[in-house]
Amino acid sequence: SESKPIYHQLIRLPGIGPANVDALPTEPASLRKAYEEATRSLDNGCYIAAATMFRRTLQVIAKDILGGHGKTLDQQLESVVGKVYQGMTISEQFNDAAAIIRKCGNQGAHPDSDSDLLEFTPEDAILMHDVFLDVVADLFVGPAAAKKARDELMARRKLKPSS
């Protein structure tokens, strides 16, 4: 019998890339755990699971990191708009991107009556990941990079922090 080659499509190499986003805070540990599960689900073709885990990761950010209040993720996200985190005011633009993740995650967790929305395609899950990374960049990467640039310039120019 003739042996046929096996082909694999790699979205990312396991353990390399998005699952290792250094900018994500290490505390609470549930943040990185949820993100790891979301990306592993994405890697393994479990797109509905990935959608629900990206939503869960967002909820950890909203509730445990940003201090959002309310019983639902929607309420927690609304409560952080205008709040300052790492020198950045959380905007409606952040909330708009977060709402996309929340709504898609809800579609993953709760079957929809619209037959077009019962499945998550690889493209849907990858786009959801991209939107999630935009949220992460706004909250964690941008402020950290700006602080690093300010600190480096101050050190190079021998400037003291203003009081």
mmCIF file of C-alpha atoms in Angstrom:
data_model
loop_
_atom_site.group_PDB
_atom_site.id
_atom_site.type_symbol
_atom_site.label_atom_id
_atom_site.label_comp_id
_atom_site.label_asym_id
_atom_site.label_seq_id
_atom_site.Cartn_x
_atom_site.Cartn_y
_atom_site.Cartn_z
ATOM 1 C CA SER A 1 0.000 0.000 0.000
ATOM 2 C CA GLU A 2 1.144 3.463 -0.864
ATOM 3 C CA SER A 3 1.868 5.815 2.026
ATOM 4 C CA LYS A 4 0.444 9.316 1.750
ATOM 5 C CA PRO A 5 2.135 12.332 3.309
ATOM 6 C CA ILE A 6 0.413 14.017 6.225
ATOM 7 C CA TYR A 7 0.046 17.774 5.995
ATOM 8 C CA HIS A 8 -0.355 20.115 8.907
ATOM 9 C CA GLN A 9 -1.339 23.741 8.903
ATOM 10 C CA LEU A 10 0.476 25.721 11.567
ATOM 11 C CA ILE A 11 -1.069 28.914 12.847
ATOM 12 C CA ARG A 12 1.882 29.300 15.207
ATOM 13 C CA LEU A 13 4.403 26.948 16.724
ATOM 14 C CA PRO A 14 3.197 25.717 20.113
ATOM 15 C CA GLY A 15 5.066 27.466 22.899
ATOM 16 C CA ILE A 16 6.386 30.151 20.553
ATOM 17 C CA GLY A 17 4.745 33.395 19.630
ATOM 18 C CA PRO A 18 1.464 34.811 20.853
ATOM 19 C CA ALA A 19 1.078 32.533 23.889
ATOM 20 C CA ASN A 20 4.259 34.073 25.250
ATOM 21 C CA VAL A 21 3.178 37.709 25.239
ATOM 22 C CA ASP A 22 5.686 39.155 27.689
ATOM 23 C CA ALA A 23 3.608 42.289 28.072
ATOM 24 C CA LEU A 24 0.815 40.409 29.828
ATOM 25 C CA PRO A 25 1.026 40.919 33.586
ATOM 26 C CA THR A 26 2.106 37.859 35.549
ATOM 27 C CA GLU A 27 -0.525 38.544 38.198
ATOM 28 C CA PRO A 28 -3.141 37.372 38.446
ATOM 29 C CA ALA A 29 -1.891 34.006 37.216
ATOM 30 C CA SER A 30 -5.355 33.319 35.800
ATOM 31 C CA LEU A 31 -4.662 35.880 33.041
ATOM 32 C CA ARG A 32 -1.780 34.026 31.436
ATOM 33 C CA LYS A 33 -3.486 30.673 32.058
ATOM 34 C CA ALA A 34 -6.642 31.789 30.217
ATOM 35 C CA TYR A 35 -4.592 33.295 27.379
ATOM 36 C CA GLU A 36 -2.522 30.123 27.063
ATOM 37 C CA GLU A 37 -5.689 28.026 26.833
ATOM 38 C CA ALA A 38 -7.148 30.394 24.238
ATOM 39 C CA THR A 39 -4.081 30.150 22.008
ATOM 40 C CA ARG A 40 -3.761 26.388 22.494
ATOM 41 C CA SER A 41 -7.408 26.022 21.471
ATOM 42 C CA LEU A 42 -6.647 28.146 18.416
ATOM 43 C CA ASP A 43 -3.613 25.976 17.614
ATOM 44 C CA ASN A 44 -5.671 22.796 17.858
ATOM 45 C CA GLY A 45 -8.549 23.911 15.669
ATOM 46 C CA CYS A 46 -10.946 24.359 18.603
ATOM 47 C CA TYR A 47 -12.205 27.731 17.456
ATOM 48 C CA ILE A 48 -15.341 27.924 19.611
ATOM 49 C CA ALA A 49 -13.222 27.103 22.663
ATOM 50 C CA ALA A 50 -10.689 29.757 21.624
ATOM 51 C CA ALA A 51 -13.462 32.355 21.354
ATOM 52 C CA THR A 52 -14.767 31.618 24.835
ATOM 53 C CA MET A 53 -11.261 31.641 26.313
ATOM 54 C CA PHE A 54 -10.374 35.009 24.734
ATOM 55 C CA ARG A 55 -13.547 36.339 26.339
ATOM 56 C CA ARG A 56 -12.506 34.851 29.683
ATOM 57 C CA THR A 57 -9.058 36.422 29.347
ATOM 58 C CA LEU A 58 -10.699 39.790 28.707
ATOM 59 C CA GLN A 59 -12.829 39.371 31.824
ATOM 60 C CA VAL A 60 -9.736 38.754 33.957
ATOM 61 C CA ILE A 61 -8.293 41.995 32.584
ATOM 62 C CA ALA A 62 -11.505 43.981 33.137
ATOM 63 C CA LYS A 63 -12.287 42.696 36.619
ATOM 64 C CA ASP A 64 -8.994 41.727 38.230
ATOM 65 C CA ILE A 65 -6.548 44.164 36.623
ATOM 66 C CA LEU A 66 -8.648 47.217 35.799
ATOM 67 C CA GLY A 67 -10.973 46.838 38.793
ATOM 68 C CA GLY A 68 -14.199 46.763 36.805
ATOM 69 C CA HIS A 69 -17.425 46.549 38.796
ATOM 70 C CA GLY A 70 -20.666 44.764 38.051
ATOM 71 C CA LYS A 71 -21.907 41.233 37.638
ATOM 72 C CA THR A 72 -21.440 41.015 33.883
ATOM 73 C CA LEU A 73 -18.440 41.602 31.665
ATOM 74 C CA ASP A 74 -20.373 44.316 29.855
ATOM 75 C CA GLN A 75 -20.904 46.181 33.157
ATOM 76 C CA GLN A 76 -17.259 45.671 34.147
ATOM 77 C CA LEU A 77 -16.044 47.087 30.836
ATOM 78 C CA GLU A 78 -18.391 50.079 31.037
ATOM 79 C CA SER A 79 -17.203 50.810 34.595
ATOM 80 C CA VAL A 80 -13.546 51.160 33.574
ATOM 81 C CA VAL A 81 -14.065 53.697 30.778
ATOM 82 C CA GLY A 82 -12.455 56.951 31.901
ATOM 83 C CA LYS A 83 -10.331 55.209 34.510
ATOM 84 C CA VAL A 84 -6.560 55.747 34.377
ATOM 85 C CA TYR A 85 -4.369 52.652 34.116
ATOM 86 C CA GLN A 86 -0.571 52.945 33.771
ATOM 87 C CA GLY A 87 -0.923 56.596 32.839
ATOM 88 C CA MET A 88 -3.446 55.886 30.084
ATOM 89 C CA THR A 89 -7.109 56.813 30.260
ATOM 90 C CA ILE A 90 -9.247 53.876 29.223
ATOM 91 C CA SER A 91 -11.297 55.086 26.295
ATOM 92 C CA GLU A 92 -14.480 54.200 24.500
ATOM 93 C CA GLN A 93 -12.221 52.885 21.720
ATOM 94 C CA PHE A 94 -10.833 50.311 24.172
ATOM 95 C CA ASN A 95 -14.393 49.457 25.191
ATOM 96 C CA ASP A 96 -15.454 49.078 21.544
ATOM 97 C CA ALA A 97 -12.660 46.563 20.840
ATOM 98 C CA ALA A 98 -13.344 44.753 24.109
ATOM 99 C CA ALA A 99 -17.063 44.578 23.250
ATOM 100 C CA ILE A 100 -16.224 42.731 20.031
ATOM 101 C CA ILE A 101 -14.290 40.126 21.996
ATOM 102 C CA ARG A 102 -17.078 39.898 24.585
ATOM 103 C CA LYS A 103 -19.804 39.441 21.977
ATOM 104 C CA CYS A 104 -17.835 36.879 19.951
ATOM 105 C CA GLY A 105 -17.013 34.974 23.125
ATOM 106 C CA ASN A 106 -20.690 34.965 24.024
ATOM 107 C CA GLN A 107 -21.477 33.558 20.574
ATOM 108 C CA GLY A 108 -19.002 30.785 21.293
ATOM 109 C CA ALA A 109 -20.476 30.021 24.707
ATOM 110 C CA HIS A 110 -24.161 30.260 23.731
ATOM 111 C CA PRO A 111 -25.453 28.657 20.525
ATOM 112 C CA ASP A 112 -27.018 31.216 18.212
ATOM 113 C CA SER A 113 -30.308 30.775 16.384
ATOM 114 C CA ASP A 114 -28.640 32.198 13.255
ATOM 115 C CA SER A 115 -27.214 29.174 11.434
ATOM 116 C CA ASP A 116 -24.438 31.350 9.951
ATOM 117 C CA LEU A 117 -23.109 31.967 13.473
ATOM 118 C CA LEU A 118 -23.052 28.402 14.809
ATOM 119 C CA GLU A 119 -19.474 27.752 13.710
ATOM 120 C CA PHE A 120 -16.244 29.683 14.219
ATOM 121 C CA THR A 121 -13.905 29.490 11.262
ATOM 122 C CA PRO A 122 -10.123 29.641 11.623
ATOM 123 C CA GLU A 123 -10.324 33.184 10.204
ATOM 124 C CA ASP A 124 -12.896 34.188 12.848
ATOM 125 C CA ALA A 125 -10.680 32.900 15.651
ATOM 126 C CA ILE A 126 -7.519 34.485 14.241
ATOM 127 C CA LEU A 127 -9.267 37.838 13.819
ATOM 128 C CA MET A 128 -10.572 37.595 17.380
ATOM 129 C CA HIS A 129 -6.998 36.953 18.531
ATOM 130 C CA ASP A 130 -5.822 39.999 16.569
ATOM 131 C CA VAL A 131 -8.451 42.211 18.214
ATOM 132 C CA PHE A 132 -7.437 40.803 21.601
ATOM 133 C CA LEU A 133 -3.789 41.664 20.869
ATOM 134 C CA ASP A 134 -4.867 45.227 20.023
ATOM 135 C CA VAL A 135 -6.462 45.481 23.478
ATOM 136 C CA VAL A 136 -3.279 44.085 25.062
ATOM 137 C CA ALA A 137 -1.137 46.540 23.099
ATOM 138 C CA ASP A 138 -3.271 49.489 24.205
ATOM 139 C CA LEU A 139 -3.208 48.486 27.869
ATOM 140 C CA PHE A 140 0.188 46.924 28.428
ATOM 141 C CA VAL A 141 2.589 47.267 25.490
ATOM 142 C CA GLY A 142 2.133 50.944 24.601
ATOM 143 C CA PRO A 143 2.420 52.329 28.136
ATOM 144 C CA ALA A 144 5.424 50.095 28.904
ATOM 145 C CA ALA A 145 7.218 51.141 25.700
ATOM 146 C CA ALA A 146 6.506 54.830 26.362
ATOM 147 C CA LYS A 147 7.826 54.559 29.931
ATOM 148 C CA LYS A 148 10.944 52.729 28.751
ATOM 149 C CA ALA A 149 11.640 55.430 26.126
ATOM 150 C CA ARG A 150 11.170 58.227 28.695
ATOM 151 C CA ASP A 151 13.396 56.467 31.246
ATOM 152 C CA GLU A 152 16.124 55.784 28.684
ATOM 153 C CA LEU A 153 16.125 59.360 27.405
ATOM 154 C CA MET A 154 16.196 60.752 30.939
ATOM 155 C CA ALA A 155 19.130 58.482 31.814
ATOM 156 C CA ARG A 156 21.028 59.369 28.619
ATOM 157 C CA ARG A 157 20.447 63.088 29.173
ATOM 158 C CA LYS A 158 21.107 62.790 32.940
ATOM 159 C CA LEU A 159 17.705 64.235 33.756
ATOM 160 C CA LYS A 160 16.034 63.833 37.102
ATOM 161 C CA PRO A 161 12.331 63.023 37.344
ATOM 162 C CA SER A 162 10.210 66.102 37.898
ATOM 163 C CA SER A 163 8.345 66.169 41.165
#
